[in-house]
Amino acid sequence: MKRQNVRKALLVIFILSLPITMFYLSPVLTLQGAARGIVTSSLLFVGLSALLAFFAGRIFCGWICPGGAVQEALFSANDRRLKGGRYDLIKYGIAALWLAALVILFIRAGGILSVDPLFGIPGGLSLGTPLSYMMFYIAMGGMVFLSLALGRRPFCRYGCLLAPFMIAGKTAAGKLRLPHLHLEAESEKCIDCRLCTKNCPMSLDVNRMVRDENMASPECISCGACVDVCPKKVLSFAFFSRKKTEEKPGENPN
Ligand code: SF4
Ligand code: SF4
């Protein structure tokens, strides 16, 4: 479980870093920048996160994202497993609307006029003005409310508009059969104890994925919890593919 301790320690550090980092990930700031023809750090981050996912899946969600960390910290209050299926598609609708608004705002501003990573982040600190504190409390309050009401990482599963871009990156790597970080399983060793399913923070039915011999899920955040908890060492991470896998958004076992 050493790896999970490291992961949880990193998540705590990234929660504590929120007052500095929050607006570097803000989709609202991205739109405000687009309205003035400015590429913000948050827009650059969307591209970088998709690129990272191309090589390493949604490792950002599992190991770095402060929003994911806040939700995981609330597992002790409510760790109910979430329903997937068509609910997973909500985030694609949100991302499509955001992308359409972004394009329209850039067109109305006359295109991309400049790049300013510190746009809307005076002095490089996210929290500094009363408005920024208000946005911080609204965002955190929303995450806490959703987690307490629904269970495991509901914002990651249903509402995060970054997730579809990362899923696009990891799906492209899978489709092109290029080397990328992914899960593999030796299903014949599985004893169906379901510990992997019980411990998956994204509510995936990992045991079923093992039995179906398809470990590719767009919702997997490469956290490694299933790998570390399996008593029979059925699961492992790999970079080069040994087995054929197929990702289908909105069709996740859970
Ligand atoms: S399937 Fe495994 S690696 Fe993926 S999110 Fe679930 S526990 Fe983490
Ligand atoms: S934890 Fe391992 S042995 Fe248990 S169900 Fe999952 S893959 Fe099978």
Coordinates of C-alpha atoms and ligand atoms in Angstrom, one line a residue:
M1 CA 0.0 0.0 0.0
K2 CA 3.1 2.3 -0.1
R3 CA 2.0 3.7 -3.4
Q4 CA -1.4 4.6 -2.1
N5 CA 0.2 6.4 0.9
V6 CA 2.3 8.4 -1.5
R7 CA -0.7 9.2 -3.7
K8 CA -2.7 10.4 -0.7
A9 CA 0.2 12.5 0.6
L10 CA 0.4 14.1 -2.8
L11 CA -3.3 14.8 -2.8
V12 CA -3.1 16.5 0.6
I13 CA -0.2 18.7 -0.7
F14 CA -2.3 19.7 -3.8
I15 CA -5.3 20.5 -1.6
L16 CA -3.1 22.8 0.5
S17 CA -1.8 24.4 -2.8
L18 CA -5.3 25.4 -3.9
P19 CA -5.0 29.1 -2.8
I20 CA -2.1 29.3 -5.3
T21 CA -3.2 27.0 -8.1
M22 CA -7.0 27.2 -8.2
F23 CA -7.3 29.8 -11.0
Y24 CA -4.6 28.1 -13.1
L25 CA -7.3 25.5 -13.7
S26 CA -10.4 27.8 -13.9
P27 CA -12.7 27.3 -16.9
V28 CA -14.4 30.6 -16.0
L29 CA -11.1 32.5 -16.3
T30 CA -10.5 30.7 -19.6
L31 CA -13.8 32.2 -21.0
Q32 CA -13.0 35.6 -19.6
G33 CA -9.6 35.5 -21.3
A34 CA -11.2 34.3 -24.6
A35 CA -13.6 37.3 -24.5
R36 CA -10.5 39.5 -24.8
G37 CA -8.6 37.3 -27.2
I38 CA -6.2 36.1 -24.5
V39 CA -5.0 32.5 -24.1
T40 CA -4.8 32.0 -20.3
S41 CA -2.9 29.4 -18.3
S42 CA -6.1 27.5 -17.7
L43 CA -6.6 27.1 -21.5
L44 CA -3.0 26.0 -21.9
F45 CA -3.6 23.5 -19.1
V46 CA -6.5 21.9 -21.0
G47 CA -4.1 21.2 -23.9
L48 CA -1.4 20.0 -21.6
S49 CA -3.7 17.7 -19.6
A50 CA -4.9 16.0 -22.9
L51 CA -1.3 15.6 -23.9
L52 CA -0.4 14.1 -20.5
A53 CA -3.4 11.7 -20.8
F54 CA -2.2 10.6 -24.2
F55 CA 0.9 9.1 -22.5
A56 CA -0.3 8.4 -19.0
G57 CA -4.1 8.3 -18.9
R58 CA -5.9 10.3 -16.4
I59 CA -3.0 10.3 -14.0
F60 CA -3.6 14.0 -13.3
C61 CA -7.1 13.1 -11.8
G62 CA -5.7 10.3 -9.6
W63 CA -2.6 11.9 -8.4
I64 CA -2.6 15.7 -8.7
C65 CA -6.0 17.3 -9.1
P66 CA -6.9 19.3 -6.0
G67 CA -10.6 18.9 -6.7
G68 CA -10.3 15.2 -6.9
A69 CA -8.3 15.3 -3.7
V70 CA -11.1 17.2 -1.9
Q71 CA -13.7 14.7 -3.0
E72 CA -11.5 11.7 -1.9
A73 CA -10.9 13.3 1.5
L74 CA -14.7 13.1 2.0
F75 CA -14.9 9.3 1.4
S76 CA -14.9 8.9 5.2
A77 CA -18.2 10.8 5.3
N78 CA -19.8 9.2 2.2
D79 CA -18.1 6.5 0.0
R80 CA -21.2 5.3 -1.7
R81 CA -20.4 3.9 -5.2
L82 CA -21.8 6.0 -8.0
K83 CA -24.0 4.9 -10.9
G84 CA -22.3 5.4 -14.3
G85 CA -23.8 4.7 -17.7
R86 CA -25.6 7.7 -19.2
Y87 CA -24.9 9.9 -16.1
D88 CA -21.2 9.8 -17.3
L89 CA -22.2 11.6 -20.4
I90 CA -23.2 14.8 -18.5
K91 CA -19.6 16.0 -18.5
Y92 CA -19.3 15.6 -22.3
G93 CA -22.3 18.0 -22.6
I94 CA -20.7 20.5 -20.2
A95 CA -17.4 20.3 -22.1
A96 CA -19.1 20.7 -25.5
L97 CA -21.0 23.8 -24.3
W98 CA -17.8 25.3 -22.8
L99 CA -15.9 24.6 -26.0
A100 CA -18.6 26.2 -28.1
A101 CA -18.6 29.3 -25.9
L102 CA -14.8 29.5 -26.0
V103 CA -14.7 29.4 -29.8
I104 CA -17.5 32.0 -30.1
L105 CA -15.8 34.3 -27.6
F106 CA -12.4 34.1 -29.5
I107 CA -14.1 34.8 -32.8
R108 CA -15.9 37.8 -31.4
A109 CA -12.6 39.1 -29.9
G110 CA -11.0 38.9 -33.3
G111 CA -9.1 35.6 -32.8
I112 CA -6.2 34.9 -30.5
L113 CA -4.5 38.2 -29.8
S114 CA -2.1 37.2 -27.0
V115 CA -1.0 34.6 -24.5
D116 CA -1.0 35.6 -20.8
P117 CA -0.5 32.8 -18.3
L118 CA -1.1 35.3 -15.4
F119 CA -4.3 36.7 -16.8
G120 CA -6.7 37.1 -13.9
I121 CA -4.1 35.9 -11.4
P122 CA -2.4 39.1 -10.1
G123 CA 1.0 38.3 -8.5
G124 CA 0.5 34.6 -9.5
L125 CA -1.7 33.9 -6.4
S126 CA -5.2 32.6 -7.1
L127 CA -6.6 33.9 -3.8
G128 CA -6.1 37.6 -3.3
T129 CA -9.3 39.5 -3.9
P130 CA -12.7 39.2 -2.3
L131 CA -14.1 37.9 -5.6
S132 CA -11.5 35.2 -5.8
Y133 CA -12.3 34.1 -2.2
M134 CA -16.0 34.0 -3.1
M135 CA -15.3 31.8 -6.2
F136 CA -13.1 29.5 -4.1
Y137 CA -15.8 29.0 -1.5
I138 CA -18.5 28.4 -4.2
A139 CA -16.3 25.8 -6.0
M140 CA -15.2 24.0 -2.8
G141 CA -18.8 24.2 -1.4
G142 CA -20.1 22.6 -4.6
M143 CA -17.6 19.7 -4.5
V144 CA -18.3 19.1 -0.8
F145 CA -22.1 19.2 -1.3
L146 CA -21.9 16.7 -4.3
S147 CA -19.6 14.4 -2.4
L148 CA -21.7 14.3 0.7
A149 CA -24.9 13.9 -1.3
L150 CA -23.8 11.3 -3.9
G151 CA -20.6 9.5 -2.8
R152 CA -17.3 8.8 -4.5
R153 CA -15.8 11.6 -6.7
P154 CA -19.1 12.7 -8.3
F155 CA -17.7 15.8 -9.8
C156 CA -14.9 13.8 -11.6
R157 CA -17.5 11.3 -12.8
Y158 CA -20.3 13.6 -14.0
G159 CA -19.3 17.2 -14.0
C160 CA -15.6 17.9 -14.8
L161 CA -15.2 19.5 -18.1
L162 CA -11.5 18.7 -18.2
A163 CA -12.1 15.0 -18.0
P164 CA -13.5 14.7 -21.6
F165 CA -10.3 16.3 -23.0
M166 CA -8.1 13.9 -21.0
I167 CA -10.4 11.0 -22.1
A168 CA -9.9 12.1 -25.7
G169 CA -6.1 12.0 -25.2
K170 CA -6.0 8.5 -23.6
T171 CA -8.6 7.1 -26.1
A172 CA -6.5 8.4 -29.0
A173 CA -3.4 6.6 -27.7
G174 CA -5.4 3.4 -27.3
K175 CA -7.0 3.7 -30.8
L176 CA -3.6 4.4 -32.4
R177 CA -2.1 1.5 -30.4
L178 CA 0.7 3.7 -29.2
P179 CA 2.5 2.9 -25.9
H180 CA 0.7 4.5 -23.0
L181 CA 0.1 3.8 -19.3
H182 CA -2.8 1.5 -18.8
L183 CA -4.1 -1.4 -16.7
E184 CA -3.7 -5.0 -17.6
A185 CA -5.0 -8.1 -15.8
E186 CA -4.3 -11.8 -15.7
S187 CA -7.9 -12.9 -15.3
E188 CA -7.1 -16.5 -14.7
K189 CA -5.6 -15.7 -11.4
C190 CA -8.7 -13.8 -10.1
I191 CA -10.6 -15.3 -7.2
D192 CA -13.5 -12.8 -7.4
C193 CA -12.9 -11.3 -3.9
R194 CA -14.1 -8.0 -5.4
L195 CA -11.6 -6.0 -3.3
C196 CA -10.6 -4.1 -6.4
T197 CA -14.2 -3.0 -7.0
K198 CA -14.7 -2.0 -3.4
N199 CA -11.6 0.1 -3.4
C200 CA -12.0 1.9 -6.8
P201 CA -12.4 5.6 -6.1
M202 CA -14.2 6.0 -9.5
S203 CA -16.8 3.3 -8.6
L204 CA -15.7 1.0 -11.5
D205 CA -16.6 -2.6 -11.3
V206 CA -12.9 -3.6 -11.7
N207 CA -13.7 -7.3 -11.0
R208 CA -16.1 -7.3 -14.0
M209 CA -13.5 -5.6 -16.1
V210 CA -11.1 -8.4 -15.2
R211 CA -13.6 -11.0 -16.1
D212 CA -14.5 -9.3 -19.4
E213 CA -10.8 -9.0 -20.1
N214 CA -11.2 -5.3 -20.9
M215 CA -9.4 -3.1 -18.5
A216 CA -9.8 0.1 -20.6
S217 CA -12.3 2.5 -19.0
P218 CA -12.5 6.2 -19.8
E219 CA -13.3 6.8 -16.1
C220 CA -10.1 5.0 -14.8
I221 CA -7.8 7.7 -13.2
S222 CA -4.7 5.4 -13.0
C223 CA -4.7 5.7 -9.2
G224 CA -3.5 2.1 -8.7
A225 CA -5.8 1.3 -5.8
C226 CA -7.0 -1.9 -7.5
V227 CA -3.5 -2.9 -8.3
D228 CA -2.3 -2.4 -4.7
V229 CA -5.3 -4.1 -3.0
C230 CA -5.5 -7.3 -5.1
P231 CA -4.3 -10.2 -3.0
K232 CA -3.5 -12.3 -6.1
K233 CA -1.5 -9.7 -8.0
V234 CA -3.9 -10.0 -10.9
L235 CA -3.6 -6.4 -11.9
S236 CA -0.7 -4.4 -13.1
F237 CA 0.2 -1.2 -14.9
A238 CA 1.9 -1.5 -18.3
F239 CA 3.1 0.9 -20.9
F240 CA 3.3 -1.4 -23.9
S241 CA 0.1 -3.2 -24.7
R242 CA -0.1 -7.0 -24.4
K243 CA -3.9 -7.2 -24.8
K244 CA -6.5 -5.6 -27.1
T245 CA -8.6 -3.1 -25.2
E246 CA -11.5 -0.8 -26.3
E247 CA -12.7 2.4 -24.6
K248 CA -16.4 3.3 -24.8
P249 CA -17.5 6.5 -23.1
G250 CA -20.7 6.1 -21.1
E251 CA -20.4 2.3 -21.1
N252 CA -18.5 1.7 -17.9
P253 CA -19.1 -1.2 -15.6
N254 CA -20.2 -0.2 -12.2
Ligands
SF4_1 S1 -9.8 0.9 -12.1 FE1 -8.1 0.8 -10.6 S2 -6.6 2.3 -11.3 FE2 -8.5 2.8 -12.3 S3 -9.6 4.2 -11.0 FE3 -10.3 2.2 -10.4 S4 -8.9 1.6 -8.7 FE4 -7.9 3.4 -9.8
SF4_2 S1 -8.9 -7.9 -6.1 FE1 -7.8 -9.2 -7.5 S2 -8.5 -11.3 -7.0 FE2 -10.0 -9.9 -6.0 S3 -11.6 -9.7 -7.6 FE3 -10.1 -8.0 -8.0 S4 -8.7 -8.8 -9.5 FE4 -9.8 -10.6 -8.6

